[in-house]
Coordinates of C-alpha atoms in Angstrom, one line a residue:
M276 CA -57.7 118.0 114.7
A277 CA -56.9 116.2 111.5
G278 CA -53.6 115.0 113.0
A279 CA -55.5 113.6 116.0
R280 CA -57.9 111.7 113.8
A281 CA -55.0 110.3 111.7
L282 CA -53.2 109.2 114.9
L283 CA -56.4 107.6 116.1
R284 CA -56.8 105.7 112.8
H285 CA -53.2 104.3 112.9
C286 CA -52.9 103.8 116.7
P287 CA -56.5 103.6 118.2
L288 CA -55.1 102.5 121.5
L289 CA -52.7 105.5 121.9
L290 CA -54.6 108.4 123.5
P291 CA -53.7 112.0 124.5
Q292 CA -53.2 112.7 128.2
D293 CA -53.5 116.5 128.1
R294 CA -55.0 119.3 126.0
R295 CA -51.7 120.5 124.6
G296 CA -51.0 117.2 123.0
T297 CA -47.6 116.8 124.7
A298 CA -48.3 113.4 126.4
Y299 CA -49.7 110.2 124.9
E300 CA -50.1 106.9 126.5
G301 CA -51.6 103.5 125.5
F302 CA -50.6 100.6 123.3
V303 CA -49.0 100.1 119.9
T304 CA -50.1 97.0 118.1
A305 CA -47.9 94.7 115.9
Q306 CA -48.5 91.2 114.8
G307 CA -51.6 91.0 116.9
R308 CA -49.8 91.9 120.1
D309 CA -50.2 95.0 122.1
F310 CA -47.2 96.8 123.7
H311 CA -47.5 99.6 126.4
I312 CA -45.9 102.9 125.4
R313 CA -45.8 106.5 126.6
I314 CA -44.6 109.4 124.5
L315 CA -43.7 112.8 126.0
L316 CA -43.3 115.8 123.7
P317 CA -41.8 119.2 124.6
V318 CA -44.0 122.3 124.5
D319 CA -42.9 123.1 121.0
L320 CA -43.9 119.5 119.9
Q321 CA -40.5 118.9 118.3
L322 CA -40.1 115.1 117.8
K323 CA -36.3 115.3 118.0
N324 CA -36.6 116.2 121.7
A325 CA -39.4 113.6 122.5
R326 CA -39.0 111.0 125.2
I327 CA -40.4 107.5 124.7
E328 CA -41.1 105.2 127.7
C329 CA -42.2 101.6 127.1
S330 CA -42.6 98.3 128.8
W331 CA -39.5 96.1 129.5
R332 CA -40.7 93.6 126.9
L333 CA -41.0 96.2 124.1
K334 CA -37.7 97.8 125.2
K335 CA -36.0 94.3 124.8
I336 CA -37.5 93.8 121.4
L337 CA -36.4 97.2 120.1
H338 CA -33.0 97.1 121.8
G339 CA -31.1 96.7 118.5
Y340 CA -33.1 99.3 116.7
R341 CA -32.6 102.3 119.0
H342 CA -30.4 104.2 116.6
I343 CA -32.9 103.7 113.8
L344 CA -35.8 105.0 116.0
K345 CA -33.6 108.0 117.0
Q346 CA -33.1 108.8 113.3
R347 CA -36.8 108.5 112.7
L348 CA -37.5 110.9 115.6
H349 CA -35.3 113.5 113.9
S350 CA -36.6 113.0 110.4
C351 CA -40.4 112.5 110.8
P352 CA -42.5 115.7 110.4
D353 CA -45.2 114.7 113.0
L354 CA -46.2 112.1 115.6
V355 CA -48.4 110.2 113.1
S356 CA -45.5 109.6 110.7
F357 CA -43.3 108.5 113.5
M358 CA -45.9 106.0 114.9
V359 CA -46.2 104.5 111.4
E360 CA -42.4 104.2 111.3
L361 CA -42.3 102.7 114.8
K362 CA -44.9 100.1 113.8
T363 CA -42.9 99.1 110.7
V364 CA -39.7 98.8 112.8
L365 CA -41.6 96.8 115.4
E366 CA -42.9 94.4 112.8
I367 CA -39.4 93.8 111.5
A368 CA -38.0 93.3 115.0
L369 CA -40.7 90.9 115.9
K370 CA -40.1 88.9 112.7
N371 CA -36.4 88.7 113.4
T372 CA -37.1 87.5 117.0
Q373 CA -40.2 85.4 116.4
D374 CA -38.3 82.2 117.1
L375 CA -38.0 83.4 120.7
H376 CA -41.8 83.5 121.0
I377 CA -42.6 80.2 119.4
P378 CA -43.9 77.9 122.1
R379 CA -41.6 74.9 122.5
P380 CA -43.2 71.5 122.4
P381 CA -42.9 69.3 125.5
E382 CA -40.5 67.1 123.5
Y383 CA -38.1 70.0 123.2
Y384 CA -37.7 70.4 126.9
S385 CA -37.5 66.7 127.7
C386 CA -34.9 66.2 124.9
L387 CA -32.8 69.2 126.1
V388 CA -32.8 68.1 129.8
R389 CA -31.9 64.6 128.8
D390 CA -29.0 65.8 126.7
L391 CA -27.8 68.0 129.6
E392 CA -27.9 65.1 132.0
I393 CA -26.0 62.9 129.6
L394 CA -23.4 65.7 129.1
G395 CA -23.1 66.3 132.8
W396 CA -24.4 69.3 134.8
N397 CA -20.8 70.0 135.9
R398 CA -20.1 71.1 132.3
V399 CA -23.0 73.6 132.3
A400 CA -22.0 77.1 133.1
Y401 CA -25.4 78.8 132.5
V402 CA -28.9 78.1 131.4
D403 CA -31.5 80.8 130.9
T404 CA -35.0 80.6 132.4
G405 CA -36.5 79.9 129.0
L406 CA -34.1 77.0 128.3
T407 CA -33.2 78.6 125.0
T408 CA -29.6 79.6 125.8
V409 CA -27.0 77.2 127.3
K410 CA -23.4 78.0 128.1
L411 CA -21.0 75.0 128.4
K412 CA -17.6 75.2 129.9
A413 CA -14.5 73.2 129.0
E414 CA -10.8 73.0 130.0
D415 CA -8.2 72.3 127.3
S416 CA -5.1 70.1 127.9
C417 CA -3.2 73.1 129.3
G418 CA -5.8 74.1 131.8
R419 CA -7.2 77.1 130.0
Q420 CA -10.9 77.7 130.6
H421 CA -13.3 78.1 127.6
L422 CA -17.0 78.7 127.0
I423 CA -19.3 77.9 124.2
T424 CA -22.7 79.5 124.0
L425 CA -25.6 77.6 122.4
K426 CA -28.7 79.3 121.1
L427 CA -31.4 76.7 120.6
N428 CA -34.4 77.1 118.4
A429 CA -37.8 75.4 118.7
K430 CA -36.9 72.7 116.2
Y431 CA -34.0 71.3 118.3
P432 CA -32.7 68.6 117.9
T433 CA -33.8 68.4 114.3
E434 CA -31.9 71.6 113.6
P435 CA -28.5 72.5 115.3
P436 CA -28.2 75.3 117.8
G437 CA -26.3 78.4 116.9
C438 CA -22.8 78.4 118.5
L439 CA -20.8 81.3 119.8
V440 CA -17.1 80.8 120.7
D441 CA -14.1 83.0 121.5
F442 CA -12.0 81.5 118.6
P443 CA -9.6 83.2 116.2
V444 CA -11.0 80.9 113.4
P445 CA -14.6 80.0 112.4
F446 CA -16.2 77.2 114.3
A447 CA -18.5 75.1 112.1
V448 CA -20.6 72.4 113.7
S449 CA -21.2 69.1 111.9
W450 CA -24.8 68.1 112.7
M451 CA -27.3 65.3 112.0
P452 CA -30.8 65.2 113.4
Q453 CA -29.9 62.3 115.7
N454 CA -27.0 64.3 117.2
S455 CA -27.1 65.9 120.7
L456 CA -25.2 68.4 122.8
I457 CA -22.5 65.8 123.6
D458 CA -21.6 65.8 119.8
I459 CA -21.2 69.6 119.8
Y460 CA -19.2 69.5 123.0
N461 CA -16.8 66.9 121.5
Q462 CA -16.4 69.0 118.4
F463 CA -15.7 72.0 120.7
L464 CA -13.0 70.0 122.6
A465 CA -11.4 68.9 119.3
A466 CA -11.3 72.6 118.1
L467 CA -9.7 73.6 121.4
E468 CA -6.9 71.1 120.9
S469 CA -6.4 72.3 117.3
L470 CA -5.7 75.8 118.6
K471 CA -3.4 74.7 121.5
E472 CA -0.1 75.7 119.8
F473 CA -1.6 79.1 118.9
W474 CA -2.7 79.9 122.5
D475 CA 0.6 78.4 123.8
A476 CA 2.6 80.9 121.7
L477 CA 0.5 83.9 122.7
D478 CA 0.3 82.9 126.4
E479 CA 4.1 82.8 126.5
I480 CA 4.2 86.3 124.9
D481 CA 1.6 87.6 127.4
G482 CA 3.5 86.1 130.3
K483 CA 7.1 87.0 129.5
T484 CA 6.9 90.4 127.6
W485 CA 5.1 93.7 128.1
V486 CA 2.1 93.7 125.8
L487 CA 1.0 97.2 125.0
E488 CA -2.0 96.3 122.9
P489 CA -4.5 94.8 123.3
E490 CA -4.8 95.6 126.9
N491 CA -7.0 92.6 127.8
P492 CA -6.6 90.2 124.9
T493 CA -9.4 87.7 124.2
R494 CA -8.8 84.2 123.0
S495 CA -9.8 85.3 119.5
A496 CA -7.2 88.1 119.3
T497 CA -4.4 87.3 116.9
T498 CA -2.3 90.5 117.3
R499 CA 0.1 91.6 120.0
R500 CA 2.1 94.9 120.2
I501 CA 5.2 94.1 122.3
A502 CA 7.4 96.7 123.9
I503 CA 11.1 96.5 122.8
G504 CA 12.4 99.6 124.4
N505 CA 11.5 103.2 125.3
N506 CA 9.0 104.2 122.6
V507 CA 10.0 101.2 120.4
S508 CA 7.6 98.3 119.9
V509 CA 6.7 95.6 117.4
N510 CA 3.2 94.6 116.3
L511 CA 2.8 90.9 115.6
E512 CA 0.0 89.3 113.5
V513 CA 0.1 85.5 114.3
D514 CA -1.6 83.0 112.0
P515 CA -3.8 80.8 114.3
R516 CA -3.5 77.9 111.8
H517 CA 0.3 78.1 111.6
P518 CA 1.4 79.7 114.9
N519 CA 5.0 78.4 114.6
M520 CA 5.6 80.2 111.4
L521 CA 7.1 83.7 111.1
P522 CA 4.3 86.2 111.9
E523 CA 3.8 89.5 110.2
C524 CA 5.9 92.1 112.0
Y525 CA 5.4 95.8 112.0
F526 CA 7.9 98.0 113.9
L527 CA 6.8 101.3 115.6
G528 CA 9.2 103.9 116.7
A529 CA 11.7 106.4 115.5
D530 CA 13.5 105.5 112.3
H531 CA 17.0 105.4 114.0
E532 CA 15.6 102.8 116.4
V533 CA 13.5 100.6 114.2
N534 CA 15.6 100.5 111.0
P535 CA 18.3 98.3 112.6
L536 CA 15.5 95.9 113.8
R537 CA 14.1 95.7 110.3
T538 CA 17.5 95.0 108.9
K539 CA 18.2 92.2 111.5
L540 CA 14.8 90.6 110.8
N541 CA 15.4 90.6 107.0
N542 CA 19.0 89.3 107.4
N543 CA 18.1 86.5 109.9
M544 CA 14.7 85.4 108.4
H545 CA 16.3 82.2 107.1
L546 CA 17.1 81.2 110.7
W547 CA 13.5 80.9 111.8
D548 CA 13.0 77.5 113.4
P549 CA 9.4 76.1 113.7
E550 CA 10.6 73.6 116.3
I551 CA 11.2 76.3 118.9
S552 CA 8.7 78.8 120.3
L553 CA 7.6 82.0 118.5
L554 CA 9.0 84.2 121.3
Q555 CA 12.4 82.5 121.2
N556 CA 12.6 82.8 117.4
L557 CA 11.9 86.5 117.7
R558 CA 14.7 86.9 120.3
E559 CA 17.2 85.2 118.0
L560 CA 16.2 86.9 114.7
L561 CA 16.1 90.4 116.2
E562 CA 19.1 89.7 118.4
I563 CA 17.5 91.2 121.5
D564 CA 16.0 90.4 124.9
F565 CA 12.5 91.7 125.3
P566 CA 12.1 93.8 128.5
S567 CA 11.5 91.6 131.4
R568 CA 8.2 91.8 133.4
V569 CA 10.2 90.9 136.5
V570 CA 12.6 93.9 136.3
L571 CA 10.5 96.7 134.6
E572 CA 7.0 98.0 134.9
K573 CA 4.6 98.7 132.0
S574 CA 4.7 102.4 132.8
D575 CA 8.3 102.4 131.7
F576 CA 7.0 101.9 128.1
A577 CA 3.5 103.3 128.2
K578 CA 4.4 106.9 127.6
D579 CA 1.7 109.6 127.3
C580 CA 1.1 111.4 124.1
G581 CA 3.0 114.7 123.9
I582 CA 0.0 116.6 122.6
C583 CA -3.1 115.4 124.6
Y584 CA -1.1 114.1 127.6
A585 CA -3.1 110.9 127.7
Y586 CA -2.0 107.3 127.0
R587 CA -5.2 106.0 125.5
L588 CA -7.3 108.0 123.1
D589 CA -10.5 106.3 121.8
G590 CA -8.8 103.0 122.5
S591 CA -5.5 103.8 120.7
V592 CA -2.1 104.3 122.2
P593 CA 0.7 106.6 121.0
D594 CA 2.3 105.0 117.9
Q595 CA 4.1 107.9 116.2
V596 CA 7.6 108.9 117.6
C597 CA 9.8 111.9 116.9
D598 CA 12.8 110.8 114.8
D599 CA 15.3 113.0 116.7
P600 CA 17.3 110.7 119.0
R601 CA 17.4 113.4 121.7
C602 CA 13.6 113.7 121.7
G603 CA 11.8 110.4 120.9
Q604 CA 8.5 111.8 122.2
P605 CA 5.5 109.6 121.2
F606 CA 2.2 110.9 119.9
H607 CA -1.2 109.5 118.9
Q608 CA -1.4 109.5 115.1
A609 CA -4.7 111.4 115.3
C610 CA -3.3 114.1 117.6
L611 CA -0.1 114.5 115.5
S612 CA -2.0 114.7 112.2
E613 CA -4.3 117.4 113.5
W614 CA -1.4 119.3 115.0
L615 CA 0.6 119.3 111.8
Q616 CA -2.3 120.1 109.6
G617 CA -2.8 123.3 111.7
L618 CA 0.8 124.5 111.3
P619 CA 1.3 127.0 108.4
T620 CA 4.9 125.7 108.0
S621 CA 3.9 122.0 107.5
R622 CA 3.7 120.5 104.0
Q623 CA 2.0 117.3 102.6
S624 CA 3.2 114.9 100.0
F625 CA 0.5 112.3 99.0
N626 CA -0.5 110.8 102.4
V627 CA 2.6 112.0 104.4
I628 CA 2.6 115.2 106.4
F629 CA 6.0 116.9 107.1
G630 CA 6.4 119.4 109.9
E631 CA 8.0 120.4 113.2
C632 CA 7.8 118.1 116.3
P633 CA 5.4 119.7 118.8
Y634 CA 7.9 118.8 121.6
C635 CA 11.4 119.7 120.3
N636 CA 10.6 121.7 117.1
K637 CA 12.8 119.5 115.0

């Protein structure tokens, strides 16, 4: 009874729907606003197994706080304590999103529509119904398509919008109160051209070699793992500001396969020519031809792990290979580590585990 009174005191609009106290429905209040909510408890009244249903508006506000609320459900001793926690989290969520609820003055809309008309509606890829999010599209000099997402606050154009781009480097906007969307768009175009050589280099790699990782690279991705041969690959880290310079190279594969490649790279490093493409430089320094996409399939290099018999495991692909030339079976690092740690014959020295290959016992 005391618990019911405490709940009524903290949440006067949340009422029990049955005698057992397993269902509550009503409203939770925060910052003077009421949000519909329904709480269903199991028969044993354990909060960790509770189910919460709410309006779409409340669900949207609390979207980024779901893991916190789940933790609170597991840690709070009773429903009253949880509702106090829920109201605290809701206050924080509303404070962090209050800009979305500030009514825009008429000047905001007239200014935004005027700026979009000046920019050209053909450059607009998306506008939300509240006119707070705008996506603009652009094509660089090589025909690549790009998007910039603008999050506008109620003080636009006095304050600049937030900008989201798929770039490998930060994109900082220079803004004055008299600026408009066309100024941001022009800065966006200039940034695209400054990254042209970087994207040219990676596009050539993506088009002419077998890229094992990432599977679907974004424009911001600076790494590529390229197949060299069966269970042999090189991981490149390309500097987006200096794409024609020698990238960081890390070889993956059996020692008898990658050691000659490391030797060639070290011996030929002085031959790197920034006037030719990154891919051509790699061919000449390593003295190899990368497997052709025309002749071979990716499946020729994408070998499954010899332990879990899968290619991808939590996003990772096999990157450990048996050093025996007659075996060369690849494994996920996590699978191999767990396997070797379970063997009574394996031994560990610092962070290296030594043991028998699960495939050939060498």
